[in-house]
mmCIF file of C-alpha atoms (C1' of nucleotides) in Angstrom:
data_model
loop_
_atom_site.group_PDB
_atom_site.id
_atom_site.type_symbol
_atom_site.label_atom_id
_atom_site.label_comp_id
_atom_site.label_asym_id
_atom_site.label_seq_id
_atom_site.Cartn_x
_atom_site.Cartn_y
_atom_site.Cartn_z
ATOM 1 C CA MET A 1 128.637 75.944 146.206
ATOM 2 C CA ASP A 2 129.499 78.354 143.339
ATOM 3 C CA ASP A 3 133.372 78.870 144.717
ATOM 4 C CA THR A 4 136.343 78.401 142.391
ATOM 5 C CA GLY A 5 136.999 75.068 142.540
ATOM 6 C CA PHE A 6 136.154 72.536 144.832
ATOM 7 C CA ARG A 7 134.648 69.725 142.666
ATOM 8 C CA SER A 8 135.315 67.230 139.859
ATOM 9 C CA PHE A 9 137.187 65.434 142.290
ATOM 10 C CA GLU A 10 135.927 62.375 143.271
ATOM 11 C CA SER A 11 136.655 60.118 140.224
ATOM 12 C CA SER A 12 140.120 61.331 139.107
ATOM 13 C CA ARG A 13 142.075 59.900 142.149
ATOM 14 C CA SER A 14 144.143 56.845 142.041
ATOM 15 C CA ASP A 15 145.076 54.429 144.814
ATOM 16 C CA ASN A 16 148.455 56.381 145.059
ATOM 17 C CA TYR A 17 146.355 58.421 148.057
ATOM 18 C CA GLY A 18 146.418 55.117 150.187
ATOM 19 C CA SER A 19 148.424 56.710 152.673
ATOM 20 C CA PHE A 20 146.681 60.354 152.073
ATOM 21 C CA GLU A 21 145.617 62.233 155.009
ATOM 22 C CA PHE A 22 145.773 65.796 156.078
ATOM 23 C CA SER A 23 147.108 66.127 159.363
ATOM 24 C CA GLU A 24 147.111 69.624 160.327
ATOM 25 C CA LEU A 25 146.982 73.280 159.027
ATOM 26 C CA LEU A 26 150.261 74.612 159.461
ATOM 27 C CA GLU A 27 149.459 78.151 159.554
ATOM 28 C CA PHE A 28 147.773 80.648 157.263
ATOM 29 C CA ASP A 29 148.144 84.088 156.491
ATOM 30 C CA GLU A 30 145.777 87.051 155.116
ATOM 31 C CA TRP A 31 146.533 90.535 154.842
ATOM 32 C CA ALA A 32 144.593 93.098 153.180
ATOM 33 C CA GLU A 33 147.332 95.190 151.029
ATOM 34 C CA ALA A 34 144.677 97.952 150.447
ATOM 35 C CA ASP A 35 142.847 98.212 153.721
ATOM 36 C CA PRO A 36 143.885 96.482 156.989
ATOM 37 C CA GLY A 37 140.936 97.365 158.530
ATOM 38 C CA VAL A 38 138.774 94.986 155.926
ATOM 39 C CA MET A 39 140.165 92.223 156.356
ATOM 40 C CA VAL A 40 138.674 89.304 157.302
ATOM 41 C CA SER A 41 138.334 87.818 160.257
ATOM 42 C CA GLY A 42 137.536 84.610 159.749
ATOM 43 C CA TYR A 43 139.845 82.088 157.830
ATOM 44 C CA PRO A 44 140.901 81.968 154.737
ATOM 45 C CA VAL A 45 138.741 79.613 152.957
ATOM 46 C CA ASP A 46 140.509 78.765 149.284
ATOM 47 C CA PRO A 47 138.803 75.613 148.061
ATOM 48 C CA VAL A 48 142.097 74.175 147.355
ATOM 49 C CA TYR A 49 142.354 72.374 150.282
ATOM 50 C CA ALA A 50 139.358 70.917 150.162
ATOM 51 C CA ALA A 51 139.675 69.684 146.732
ATOM 52 C CA ALA A 52 142.660 68.083 147.490
ATOM 53 C CA ASN A 53 141.160 65.965 150.395
ATOM 54 C CA ASP A 54 139.798 63.434 148.359
ATOM 55 C CA GLY A 55 136.442 64.082 150.353
ATOM 56 C CA ARG A 56 136.962 64.969 153.570
ATOM 57 C CA SER A 57 136.490 68.609 154.282
ATOM 58 C CA ILE A 58 138.872 69.745 156.665
ATOM 59 C CA VAL A 59 137.225 73.320 156.948
ATOM 60 C CA GLY A 60 133.979 72.767 156.631
ATOM 61 C CA GLY A 61 132.180 74.964 153.963
ATOM 62 C CA SER A 62 132.100 78.959 154.101
ATOM 63 C CA SER A 63 133.740 80.313 151.088
ATOM 64 C CA ASN A 64 132.392 83.793 150.574
ATOM 65 C CA VAL A 65 134.947 85.599 152.828
ATOM 66 C CA GLU A 66 135.952 87.635 149.839
ATOM 67 C CA ALA A 67 132.665 89.328 149.547
ATOM 68 C CA SER A 68 133.257 90.860 152.336
ATOM 69 C CA ASN A 69 136.325 93.265 152.333
ATOM 70 C CA ALA A 70 135.935 93.086 147.605
ATOM 71 C CA SER A 71 133.255 96.180 148.829
ATOM 72 C CA ASN A 72 135.883 99.287 148.795
ATOM 73 C CA ILE A 73 138.637 99.150 147.087
ATOM 74 C CA GLY A 74 136.600 98.008 144.009
ATOM 75 C CA SER A 75 139.345 95.694 142.399
ATOM 76 C CA ARG A 76 140.077 92.324 142.895
ATOM 77 C CA ALA A 77 143.229 90.717 144.151
ATOM 78 C CA ALA A 78 143.002 92.891 146.467
ATOM 79 C CA ARG A 79 144.536 90.305 148.940
ATOM 80 C CA LYS A 80 146.968 87.360 149.186
ATOM 81 C CA GLU A 81 146.512 84.099 150.586
ATOM 82 C CA LYS A 82 148.989 81.949 151.547
ATOM 83 C CA VAL A 83 148.238 78.589 153.539
ATOM 84 C CA ALA A 84 150.616 76.038 154.361
ATOM 85 C CA PHE A 85 149.197 72.787 155.956
ATOM 86 C CA ARG A 86 150.932 69.139 156.290
ATOM 87 C CA THR A 87 149.971 66.484 154.413
ATOM 88 C CA MET A 88 151.329 62.827 154.835
ATOM 89 C CA THR A 89 151.637 61.480 151.641
ATOM 90 C CA GLU A 90 154.500 59.448 149.262
ATOM 91 C CA ILE A 91 153.890 61.712 146.874
ATOM 92 C CA GLU A 92 154.381 65.353 146.587
ATOM 93 C CA ILE A 93 152.702 66.005 143.745
ATOM 94 C CA LEU A 94 149.230 66.460 145.387
ATOM 95 C CA ASP A 95 146.639 66.506 142.680
ATOM 96 C CA ASP A 96 143.562 68.908 143.691
ATOM 97 C CA GLY A 97 141.967 69.628 140.609
ATOM 98 C CA PHE A 98 144.267 72.079 138.732
ATOM 99 C CA LYS A 99 146.902 71.910 136.567
ATOM 100 C CA TRP A 100 150.346 72.826 137.508
ATOM 101 C CA ARG A 101 153.408 73.497 136.200
ATOM 102 C CA LYS A 102 156.387 74.034 138.073
ATOM 103 C CA TYR A 103 158.747 76.851 137.247
ATOM 104 C CA GLY A 104 161.672 76.536 139.881
ATOM 105 C CA LYS A 105 163.291 74.399 142.485
ATOM 106 C CA LYS A 106 165.514 75.530 145.253
ATOM 107 C CA MET A 107 167.463 73.799 147.863
ATOM 108 C CA VAL A 108 165.999 75.288 151.652
ATOM 109 C CA LYS A 109 168.809 75.218 154.122
ATOM 110 C CA ASN A 110 166.273 74.407 156.513
ATOM 111 C CA SER A 111 165.136 71.156 154.839
ATOM 112 C CA PRO A 112 167.722 68.452 153.381
ATOM 113 C CA MET A 113 165.084 67.948 150.766
ATOM 114 C CA PRO A 114 164.827 70.616 147.594
ATOM 115 C CA ARG A 115 161.465 73.035 147.500
ATOM 116 C CA ASN A 116 159.918 72.737 144.557
ATOM 117 C CA TYR A 117 157.136 75.596 143.159
ATOM 118 C CA TYR A 118 154.587 75.134 140.706
ATOM 119 C CA ARG A 119 152.777 77.550 138.809
ATOM 120 C CA CYS A 120 148.702 77.249 137.359
ATOM 121 C CA SER A 121 149.046 76.283 133.588
ATOM 122 C CA ILE A 122 145.821 78.061 133.156
ATOM 123 C CA GLU A 123 146.194 81.724 131.764
ATOM 124 C CA GLY A 124 144.926 84.655 134.250
ATOM 125 C CA CYS A 125 145.445 82.489 137.158
ATOM 126 C CA ALA A 126 147.984 83.466 139.279
ATOM 127 C CA VAL A 127 147.927 81.064 141.957
ATOM 128 C CA LYS A 128 150.973 79.710 143.031
ATOM 129 C CA LYS A 129 152.170 76.528 144.985
ATOM 130 C CA ARG A 130 155.045 75.588 147.128
ATOM 131 C CA VAL A 131 155.755 72.080 147.897
ATOM 132 C CA GLU A 132 158.810 70.798 150.297
ATOM 133 C CA ARG A 133 159.222 68.309 152.956
ATOM 134 C CA ASP A 134 159.033 67.887 156.070
ATOM 135 C CA ARG A 135 162.596 68.078 157.453
ATOM 136 C CA GLU A 136 161.320 66.400 160.989
ATOM 137 C CA ASP A 137 159.156 63.650 159.228
ATOM 138 C CA PRO A 138 160.287 63.296 155.516
ATOM 139 C CA ARG A 139 157.041 61.237 154.925
ATOM 140 C CA TYR A 140 155.272 64.503 155.361
ATOM 141 C CA VAL A 141 155.012 66.798 152.618
ATOM 142 C CA ILE A 142 154.231 70.818 153.042
ATOM 143 C CA THR A 143 152.180 72.701 150.954
ATOM 144 C CA THR A 144 151.399 76.213 150.542
ATOM 145 C CA TYR A 145 149.134 77.799 148.151
ATOM 146 C CA GLU A 146 148.826 81.070 147.643
ATOM 147 C CA GLY A 147 145.952 82.923 145.938
ATOM 148 C CA GLN A 148 143.106 82.022 144.459
ATOM 149 C CA HIS A 149 142.126 80.276 140.938
ATOM 150 C CA ASN A 150 139.701 82.247 139.166
ATOM 151 C CA HIS A 151 138.312 79.528 137.076
ATOM 152 C CA GLN A 152 136.929 76.080 138.154
ATOM 153 C CA ALA A 153 139.084 73.281 138.722
ATOM 154 C CA ASN A 154 137.828 70.944 136.075
ATOM 155 C CA MET A 155 140.739 70.799 133.427
ATOM 156 C CA LEU A 156 141.757 67.744 134.124
ATOM 157 C "C1'" DC B 1 154.503 69.225 117.410
ATOM 158 C "C1'" DG B 2 152.654 71.288 121.895
ATOM 159 C "C1'" DT B 3 153.096 70.601 126.601
ATOM 160 C "C1'" DG B 4 155.963 70.419 130.171
ATOM 161 C "C1'" DT B 5 159.885 69.583 133.364
ATOM 162 C "C1'" DT B 6 164.583 70.644 134.262
ATOM 163 C "C1'" DT B 7 168.701 73.347 136.198
ATOM 164 C "C1'" DG B 8 171.240 76.936 136.169
ATOM 165 C "C1'" DA B 9 171.407 82.166 136.493
ATOM 166 C "C1'" DC B 10 169.660 86.674 137.828
ATOM 167 C "C1'" DC B 11 167.112 89.398 140.804
ATOM 168 C "C1'" DT B 12 165.260 91.231 145.029
ATOM 169 C "C1'" DG B 13 164.480 91.945 150.167
ATOM 170 C "C1'" DC B 14 166.018 91.289 155.132
ATOM 171 C "C1'" DG B 15 170.422 90.833 158.139
ATOM 172 C "C1'" DC B 16 174.359 92.511 159.960
ATOM 173 C "C1'" DG C 1 176.983 97.495 151.458
ATOM 174 C "C1'" DC C 2 177.621 93.324 151.659
ATOM 175 C "C1'" DG C 3 175.854 88.399 151.904
ATOM 176 C "C1'" DC C 4 172.624 85.362 152.427
ATOM 177 C "C1'" DA C 5 168.374 83.435 151.266
ATOM 178 C "C1'" DG C 6 164.436 82.918 148.784
ATOM 179 C "C1'" DG C 7 161.858 83.234 144.919
ATOM 180 C "C1'" DT C 8 161.460 83.783 139.548
ATOM 181 C "C1'" DC C 9 162.740 83.198 134.635
ATOM 182 C "C1'" DA C 10 163.957 81.285 130.751
ATOM 183 C "C1'" DA C 11 166.202 77.845 127.221
ATOM 184 C "C1'" DA C 12 167.004 73.197 126.280
ATOM 185 C "C1'" DC C 13 165.644 68.884 126.894
ATOM 186 C "C1'" DA C 14 162.059 64.606 127.529
ATOM 187 C "C1'" DC C 15 157.910 62.894 126.349
ATOM 188 C "C1'" DG C 16 153.032 62.114 125.059
#
DNA sequence: CGTGTTTGACCTGCGC
DNA sequence: GCGCAGGTCAAACACG
């Protein structure tokens, strides 16, 4: 497992996550902005959502999709990944092993609750995270990850 | 003293 | 071309 994250998550959690469980993967969009033809046909495997899972892997393994399409462009960051999923939890600050810095809050019309925008604190890491409450189920939190980390998640 | 959070303002894209 | 919604930035503040 030499992924970009997905480790060091076994002993940092508290009991706050008692009611923490993944409900379902809402949606995911991946697109190659350079060459749509090389787009991976699988699913976006961002180690992030597995890390936030406290041991229960929701997506299983397979995290080498980037090696498949990075062969013709020659540069990384050739594609963005957006992963959104709903989580049943009281807290909205899901600690996935990365350090997040909130950079904005916006009131969305679709939801009575404002949406929060987070960004990875590590320099060079352009991963963004968007946290918002489910409109129909306030006890659910919709977390959207965008991008991939280029460092270890071991920075707590 | 350093880091992270807060909040309003500003910018951009899209729809009409 | 204008308006709306969403997304981002930046200054000030609070906290460790």
